[in-house]
Tab-separated table of C-alpha atoms in Angstrom:
chain	number	residue	atom	x	y	z
A	21	UNK	CA	-29.995	-48.868	25.848
A	22	UNK	CA	-26.260	-49.161	26.516
A	23	UNK	CA	-25.646	-49.701	22.816
A	24	UNK	CA	-27.731	-46.636	22.018
A	25	UNK	CA	-25.633	-44.500	24.334
A	26	UNK	CA	-22.475	-45.917	22.843
A	27	UNK	CA	-23.671	-45.267	19.288
A	28	UNK	CA	-24.686	-41.725	20.166
A	29	UNK	CA	-21.291	-40.985	21.680
A	30	UNK	CA	-19.511	-42.428	18.667
A	31	UNK	CA	-21.747	-40.384	16.351
A	32	UNK	CA	-20.944	-37.230	18.342
A	33	UNK	CA	-17.241	-37.879	18.109
A	34	UNK	CA	-17.460	-38.432	14.360
A	35	UNK	CA	-19.376	-35.168	13.946
A	36	UNK	CA	-16.804	-33.309	16.031
A	37	UNK	CA	-13.946	-34.734	14.022
A	38	UNK	CA	-15.616	-33.650	10.796
A	39	UNK	CA	-16.213	-30.056	11.883
A	40	UNK	CA	-12.785	-29.498	13.471
A	41	UNK	CA	-10.376	-28.780	10.664
A	42	UNK	CA	-6.807	-29.972	11.222
A	43	UNK	CA	-4.013	-27.442	10.707
A	44	UNK	CA	-1.188	-28.582	8.427
A	45	UNK	CA	1.402	-27.260	6.009
A	46	UNK	CA	-1.097	-27.196	3.167
A	47	UNK	CA	-3.336	-24.853	5.162
A	48	UNK	CA	-0.381	-22.533	5.817
A	49	UNK	CA	0.355	-22.380	2.078
A	50	UNK	CA	-3.297	-21.597	1.351
A	51	UNK	CA	-3.274	-18.780	3.909
A	52	UNK	CA	-0.204	-17.218	2.301
A	53	UNK	CA	-1.730	-17.611	-1.176
A	54	UNK	CA	-5.006	-16.080	0.007
A	55	UNK	CA	-3.116	-13.147	1.559
A	56	UNK	CA	-1.176	-12.579	-1.672
A	57	UNK	CA	-4.342	-12.683	-3.791
A	58	UNK	CA	-6.304	-10.432	-1.422
A	59	UNK	CA	-3.439	-7.946	-1.183
A	60	UNK	CA	-2.987	-7.809	-4.959
A	61	UNK	CA	-6.679	-7.040	-5.540
A	62	UNK	CA	-6.736	-4.507	-2.690
A	63	UNK	CA	-3.765	-2.598	-4.089
A	64	UNK	CA	-5.056	-2.615	-7.676
A	65	UNK	CA	-8.511	-1.283	-6.755
A	66	UNK	CA	-7.179	1.377	-4.395
A	67	UNK	CA	-4.556	2.797	-6.751
A	68	UNK	CA	-6.791	2.788	-9.823
A	69	UNK	CA	-9.458	4.716	-7.908
A	70	UNK	CA	-7.083	7.587	-7.085
A	71	UNK	CA	-4.705	7.430	-10.084
A	72	UNK	CA	-5.559	10.898	-11.528
A	73	UNK	CA	-5.006	12.540	-8.132
A	74	UNK	CA	-1.788	10.577	-7.597
A	75	UNK	CA	-0.381	11.600	-10.985
A	76	UNK	CA	-1.206	15.242	-10.304
A	77	UNK	CA	0.486	15.087	-6.899
A	78	UNK	CA	3.684	13.643	-8.409
A	79	UNK	CA	3.829	16.370	-11.086
A	80	UNK	CA	3.744	19.062	-8.377
A	81	UNK	CA	6.177	17.187	-6.125
A	82	UNK	CA	8.907	17.080	-8.775
A	83	UNK	CA	8.484	20.681	-9.957
A	84	UNK	CA	9.086	24.063	-8.348
A	85	UNK	CA	5.502	25.200	-9.065
A	86	UNK	CA	3.559	26.485	-6.089
A	87	UNK	CA	0.848	23.992	-5.089
A	88	UNK	CA	-2.780	24.830	-4.426
A	89	UNK	CA	-6.001	22.866	-4.770
A	90	UNK	CA	-7.109	25.269	-7.499
A	91	UNK	CA	-3.882	24.743	-9.486
A	92	UNK	CA	-4.101	20.972	-9.004
A	93	UNK	CA	-7.635	20.702	-10.386
A	94	UNK	CA	-6.732	23.154	-13.173
A	95	UNK	CA	-3.899	20.789	-14.154
A	96	UNK	CA	-6.289	17.823	-14.164
A	97	UNK	CA	-8.766	19.764	-16.307
A	98	UNK	CA	-6.188	20.928	-18.885
A	99	UNK	CA	-4.677	17.437	-19.052
A	100	UNK	CA	-8.142	16.109	-19.851
A	101	UNK	CA	-8.721	18.794	-22.534
A	102	UNK	CA	-5.317	18.472	-24.211
A	103	UNK	CA	-4.571	14.761	-23.908
A	104	UNK	CA	-7.930	13.093	-23.344
A	105	UNK	CA	-9.731	11.440	-20.433
A	106	UNK	CA	-7.553	8.345	-20.222
A	107	UNK	CA	-4.369	10.448	-20.065
A	108	UNK	CA	-5.346	11.080	-16.428
A	109	UNK	CA	-4.405	7.432	-15.860
A	110	UNK	CA	-1.078	7.747	-17.711
A	111	UNK	CA	1.499	5.654	-15.888
A	112	UNK	CA	-1.237	3.577	-14.244
A	113	UNK	CA	-0.110	0.457	-16.113
A	114	UNK	CA	3.320	0.931	-14.522
A	115	UNK	CA	1.556	1.593	-11.222
A	116	UNK	CA	-0.312	-1.719	-11.519
A	117	UNK	CA	2.885	-3.589	-12.359
A	118	UNK	CA	4.355	-2.171	-9.140
A	119	UNK	CA	1.298	-2.027	-6.875
A	120	UNK	CA	-0.013	-5.546	-7.452
A	121	UNK	CA	3.203	-7.283	-6.265
A	122	UNK	CA	3.852	-4.527	-3.680
A	123	UNK	CA	0.427	-4.805	-2.043
A	124	UNK	CA	0.424	-8.596	-2.298
A	125	UNK	CA	3.843	-8.836	-0.604
A	126	UNK	CA	3.048	-6.151	1.978
A	127	UNK	CA	-0.246	-7.631	3.179
A	128	UNK	CA	1.045	-11.194	3.100
A	129	UNK	CA	4.260	-10.204	4.909
A	130	UNK	CA	2.213	-8.334	7.514
A	131	UNK	CA	0.186	-11.462	8.280
A	132	UNK	CA	3.394	-13.489	8.619
A	133	UNK	CA	5.150	-10.893	10.796
A	134	UNK	CA	2.070	-10.752	13.053
A	135	UNK	CA	2.224	-14.517	13.512
A	136	UNK	CA	5.984	-14.474	14.169
A	137	UNK	CA	5.776	-11.625	16.681
A	138	UNK	CA	2.670	-13.161	18.221
A	139	UNK	CA	4.545	-16.415	18.893
A	140	UNK	CA	7.527	-14.501	20.267
A	141	UNK	CA	5.436	-12.391	22.668
A	142	UNK	CA	2.925	-15.129	23.447
A	143	UNK	CA	-0.018	-13.377	21.758
A	144	UNK	CA	-2.306	-14.224	18.869
A	145	UNK	CA	-1.463	-12.262	15.700
A	146	UNK	CA	-4.480	-9.943	15.858
A	147	UNK	CA	-4.063	-9.231	19.570
A	148	UNK	CA	-0.472	-8.019	19.572
A	149	UNK	CA	0.534	-5.321	22.069
A	150	UNK	CA	1.161	-1.844	20.583
A	151	UNK	CA	4.903	-1.925	19.858
A	152	UNK	CA	4.952	-5.300	18.055
A	153	UNK	CA	1.859	-4.139	16.131
A	154	UNK	CA	3.824	-1.114	14.920
A	155	UNK	CA	6.908	-3.201	14.113
A	156	UNK	CA	4.890	-5.734	12.077
A	157	UNK	CA	3.554	-2.967	9.838
A	158	UNK	CA	6.957	-1.314	9.394
A	159	UNK	CA	8.650	-4.621	8.508
A	160	UNK	CA	5.895	-5.465	6.010
A	161	UNK	CA	6.330	-2.112	4.262
A	162	UNK	CA	10.120	-2.432	4.165
A	163	UNK	CA	9.910	-5.950	2.720
A	164	UNK	CA	7.532	-4.921	-0.071
A	165	UNK	CA	9.380	-1.680	-0.895
A	166	UNK	CA	12.771	-3.401	-1.093
A	167	UNK	CA	11.545	-6.016	-3.570
A	168	UNK	CA	9.493	-3.754	-5.872
A	169	UNK	CA	11.423	-0.452	-5.764
A	170	UNK	CA	12.585	-0.262	-9.428
A	171	UNK	CA	8.939	-0.498	-10.525
A	172	UNK	CA	8.090	2.497	-8.340
A	173	UNK	CA	10.841	4.539	-9.976
A	174	UNK	CA	9.617	3.592	-13.469
A	175	UNK	CA	6.084	4.593	-12.565
A	176	UNK	CA	7.273	8.009	-11.327
A	177	UNK	CA	9.208	8.577	-14.571
A	178	UNK	CA	6.168	7.727	-16.707
A	179	UNK	CA	3.932	10.018	-14.643
A	180	UNK	CA	6.049	13.156	-15.198
A	181	UNK	CA	7.186	12.708	-18.817
A	182	UNK	CA	5.296	13.214	-22.104
A	183	UNK	CA	3.996	10.162	-23.958
A	184	UNK	CA	6.661	10.550	-26.663
A	185	UNK	CA	9.562	10.058	-24.257
A	186	UNK	CA	8.713	6.563	-23.024
A	187	UNK	CA	6.416	4.281	-25.003
A	188	UNK	CA	6.023	1.596	-22.325
A	189	UNK	CA	7.443	0.212	-19.082
A	190	UNK	CA	10.200	-1.796	-20.771
A	191	UNK	CA	11.274	1.262	-22.747
A	192	UNK	CA	11.788	3.146	-19.461
A	193	UNK	CA	13.990	0.356	-18.082
A	194	UNK	CA	16.047	0.137	-21.289
A	195	UNK	CA	16.607	3.903	-21.672
A	196	UNK	CA	17.403	4.452	-18.011
A	197	UNK	CA	19.882	1.562	-17.937
A	198	UNK	CA	21.570	2.715	-21.150
A	199	UNK	CA	21.643	6.475	-20.512
A	200	UNK	CA	21.943	6.718	-16.719
A	201	UNK	CA	23.310	3.344	-15.598
A	202	UNK	CA	21.767	0.397	-13.755
A	203	UNK	CA	22.328	1.955	-10.326
A	204	UNK	CA	19.764	4.607	-11.311
A	205	UNK	CA	17.055	1.976	-10.837
A	206	UNK	CA	17.607	2.335	-7.077
A	207	UNK	CA	17.992	6.130	-6.970
A	208	UNK	CA	15.855	7.425	-4.106
A	209	UNK	CA	15.791	4.020	-2.410
A	210	UNK	CA	16.958	5.227	1.022
A	211	UNK	CA	14.303	7.952	1.447
A	212	UNK	CA	11.742	5.382	0.305
A	213	UNK	CA	12.758	2.932	3.026
A	214	UNK	CA	13.023	5.674	5.645
A	215	UNK	CA	9.588	6.927	4.603
A	216	UNK	CA	7.917	3.528	4.475
A	217	UNK	CA	8.839	2.735	8.093
A	218	UNK	CA	6.550	5.398	9.623
A	219	UNK	CA	4.027	5.132	6.764
A	220	UNK	CA	3.438	1.378	6.796
A	221	UNK	CA	4.085	1.083	10.534
A	222	UNK	CA	1.551	3.757	11.505
A	223	UNK	CA	-0.988	2.720	8.847
A	224	UNK	CA	-1.160	-0.919	9.916
A	225	UNK	CA	-0.856	0.035	13.588
A	226	UNK	CA	-3.754	2.515	13.387
A	227	UNK	CA	-6.007	0.165	11.421
A	228	UNK	CA	-5.356	-2.843	13.663
A	229	UNK	CA	-5.748	-0.715	16.809
A	230	UNK	CA	-9.085	0.734	15.655
A	231	UNK	CA	-10.371	-2.765	14.841
A	232	UNK	CA	-9.266	-3.984	18.258
A	233	UNK	CA	-10.994	-1.064	20.032
A	234	UNK	CA	-14.119	-1.628	17.957
A	235	UNK	CA	-14.186	-5.309	18.912
A	236	UNK	CA	-13.808	-4.477	22.608
A	237	UNK	CA	-16.462	-1.736	22.715
A	238	UNK	CA	-19.057	-2.868	20.162
A	239	UNK	CA	-19.315	-6.524	21.128
A	240	UNK	CA	-19.082	-7.492	17.430
A	241	UNK	CA	-16.170	-9.592	16.215
A	242	UNK	CA	-16.112	-7.955	12.768
A	243	UNK	CA	-16.707	-4.301	11.769
A	244	UNK	CA	-19.147	-3.434	8.991
A	245	UNK	CA	-17.530	-2.567	5.605
A	246	UNK	CA	-18.166	1.177	6.001
A	247	UNK	CA	-16.491	1.033	9.447
A	248	UNK	CA	-13.460	-0.645	7.883
A	249	UNK	CA	-13.367	2.158	5.308
A	250	UNK	CA	-13.350	4.772	8.090
A	251	UNK	CA	-10.611	2.915	10.010
A	252	UNK	CA	-8.539	2.636	6.818
A	253	UNK	CA	-9.056	6.326	6.021
A	254	UNK	CA	-7.784	7.298	9.480
A	255	UNK	CA	-4.806	4.973	9.040
A	256	UNK	CA	-3.947	6.501	5.669
A	257	UNK	CA	-4.264	10.056	6.947
A	258	UNK	CA	-1.895	9.446	9.864
A	259	UNK	CA	0.624	7.310	7.969
A	260	UNK	CA	0.953	9.595	4.948
A	261	UNK	CA	1.147	12.801	6.975
A	262	UNK	CA	4.020	11.370	9.043
A	263	UNK	CA	6.087	10.263	6.042
A	264	UNK	CA	5.237	12.950	3.466
A	265	UNK	CA	8.510	14.996	3.399
A	266	UNK	CA	10.475	11.833	2.575
A	267	UNK	CA	7.951	11.061	-0.166
A	268	UNK	CA	8.755	14.437	-1.770
A	269	UNK	CA	12.501	13.743	-1.467
A	270	UNK	CA	12.269	10.326	-3.125
A	271	UNK	CA	10.211	11.701	-6.024
A	272	UNK	CA	12.801	14.427	-6.625
A	273	UNK	CA	15.611	11.881	-6.610
A	274	UNK	CA	13.706	9.432	-8.825
A	275	UNK	CA	12.950	12.017	-11.535
A	276	UNK	CA	16.201	14.020	-11.376
A	277	UNK	CA	17.463	12.488	-14.638
A	278	UNK	CA	14.546	13.741	-16.738
A	279	UNK	CA	14.331	17.114	-14.979
A	280	UNK	CA	17.985	18.084	-15.544
A	281	UNK	CA	18.669	18.144	-11.808
A	282	UNK	CA	21.228	16.391	-9.617
A	283	UNK	CA	20.462	15.167	-6.118
A	284	UNK	CA	23.370	13.285	-4.540
A	285	UNK	CA	21.859	12.415	-1.157
A	286	UNK	CA	18.798	12.757	1.047
A	287	UNK	CA	20.365	15.616	3.031
A	288	UNK	CA	21.381	17.545	-0.105
A	289	UNK	CA	17.915	17.076	-1.590
A	290	UNK	CA	16.242	18.303	1.602
A	291	UNK	CA	18.554	21.332	1.749
A	292	UNK	CA	17.939	22.229	-1.905
A	293	UNK	CA	14.147	21.975	-1.548
A	294	UNK	CA	14.055	24.044	1.654
A	295	UNK	CA	16.442	26.680	0.241
A	296	UNK	CA	14.551	27.118	-3.036
A	297	UNK	CA	10.929	26.583	-1.946
A	298	UNK	CA	10.757	26.733	1.847
A	299	UNK	CA	9.782	24.072	4.383
A	300	UNK	CA	5.989	24.115	4.001
A	301	UNK	CA	5.755	24.894	0.273
A	302	UNK	CA	8.600	22.518	-0.534
A	303	UNK	CA	8.534	19.514	1.784
A	304	UNK	CA	4.759	19.478	2.208
A	305	UNK	CA	3.840	20.393	-1.357
A	306	UNK	CA	0.747	18.445	-2.415
A	307	UNK	CA	-0.036	17.230	1.104
A	308	UNK	CA	-3.620	18.503	0.900
A	309	UNK	CA	-4.024	16.398	-2.276
A	310	UNK	CA	-2.692	13.454	-0.295
A	311	UNK	CA	-5.251	14.116	2.435
A	312	UNK	CA	-7.909	13.693	-0.234
A	313	UNK	CA	-6.561	10.659	-2.067
A	314	UNK	CA	-4.680	8.923	0.762
A	315	UNK	CA	-7.621	8.101	3.048
A	316	UNK	CA	-9.682	6.966	0.040
A	317	UNK	CA	-6.932	4.683	-1.261
A	318	UNK	CA	-5.943	3.207	2.106
A	319	UNK	CA	-9.590	2.791	3.134
A	320	UNK	CA	-10.356	0.868	-0.074
A	321	UNK	CA	-7.161	-1.153	0.280
A	322	UNK	CA	-7.663	-2.328	3.879
A	323	UNK	CA	-11.383	-2.954	3.388
A	324	UNK	CA	-10.869	-4.968	0.188
A	325	UNK	CA	-8.136	-7.058	1.795
A	326	UNK	CA	-10.208	-7.911	4.868
A	327	UNK	CA	-13.371	-8.724	2.912
A	328	UNK	CA	-11.442	-10.858	0.414
A	329	UNK	CA	-9.781	-12.732	3.269
A	330	UNK	CA	-13.185	-13.432	4.852
A	331	UNK	CA	-14.662	-14.541	1.504
A	332	UNK	CA	-11.738	-16.839	0.640
A	333	UNK	CA	-11.801	-18.336	4.135
A	334	UNK	CA	-15.507	-19.112	3.836
A	335	UNK	CA	-15.070	-20.650	0.380
A	336	UNK	CA	-12.154	-22.712	1.638
A	337	UNK	CA	-14.119	-23.933	4.682
A	338	UNK	CA	-17.163	-24.767	2.538
A	339	UNK	CA	-14.962	-26.737	0.143
A	340	UNK	CA	-13.364	-28.637	3.029
A	341	UNK	CA	-16.727	-29.480	4.623
A	342	UNK	CA	-18.087	-30.835	1.320
A	343	UNK	CA	-15.069	-33.105	1.034
C-alpha cells in the first residue's frame, strides 16, 4: 500500500512537470516572433479593407477642394469609371510595404513596452494602471513610425499622383532622392511623430481599457470577436479624432514637392491651411471619411492581432505537449 501511495505521488509529480511549461529565452523569442507575425497580418488586412477610402481621404487632404461625403463618393465613382476598379487600390502596394513592418513593429513593441512597464510598476502587462497603459501605446506608435516613415511618404506620393509619374515604389525613392534630395524622405516626420503619440496612445489605451472593463464585468476572460471589433472601432474613433489635424499637416508636407507648394515647418503649414481654408474645412477636412474607415480598420486590426495571438499560442502549446 505504501508503495502504491509512493507511485501515485511520483506519477502526479511527473504529470505536473509535463503540463507546466518552463519559461526560457526561446519562449521569449517565440513570443516576439508571434507578435510580429500577428501584427503584420493585422495591419495588412485592415489597410487593404479600407484602401479606397484611405486614398480618397489623402487626395482631399492634400488639395484645397472642399470636402463632403457626396464629393468623396463622386471621386471614388469617377476614379472607377476612368481608371478601372483596381485603381481604387492604387498605392496599396506601397501601403503594404509600409503597413506590414509598421504594424508588426507597433504591436510587438506594444507587448514589450507593456512587459517593461509592468515590471517597473509591479503589474502584469495586461493589468497596467491607466497612465502606463497610455505610455505603452504612445511609445509603440513612435517606435514603428520612426523606423518606417520613408515608406509612409512614398505611399502618400503614389496615392496623389497619376500612374505615369511613378511606375513603382523604387521609382518614387529614386526620383525623390535625385530631384528633391535625400532629406525629403523625412519631410513631415515631426507632425507624424507628434500625431502618433495621441493616436497610438489613445487607441491602445482605449482598447486595453475596454477589454479590462469587459473582463471585470462579464466574468469572461476573453471577449467574443464581435466585441473585440466594437472595442477596436471605439479605439480608432477616439485616436484618429484626437490626432487628425496633424495628419492633415503631415500629408501636406509629404506631397508638397508634387503639388508645387512649399511648407517649411509645422507652424507655417498650419497657418497656411487655416488662412486659406479655415480651421474646420482645412484642418478637419476628410474627418467624416476617417470616422467611416478608421473604426473599421482599427477594429479589424486589433481583432486580427488578438485572435492570431490566441491561435499561435494554442498551436505552440499543442506542439510542446506532443513533444
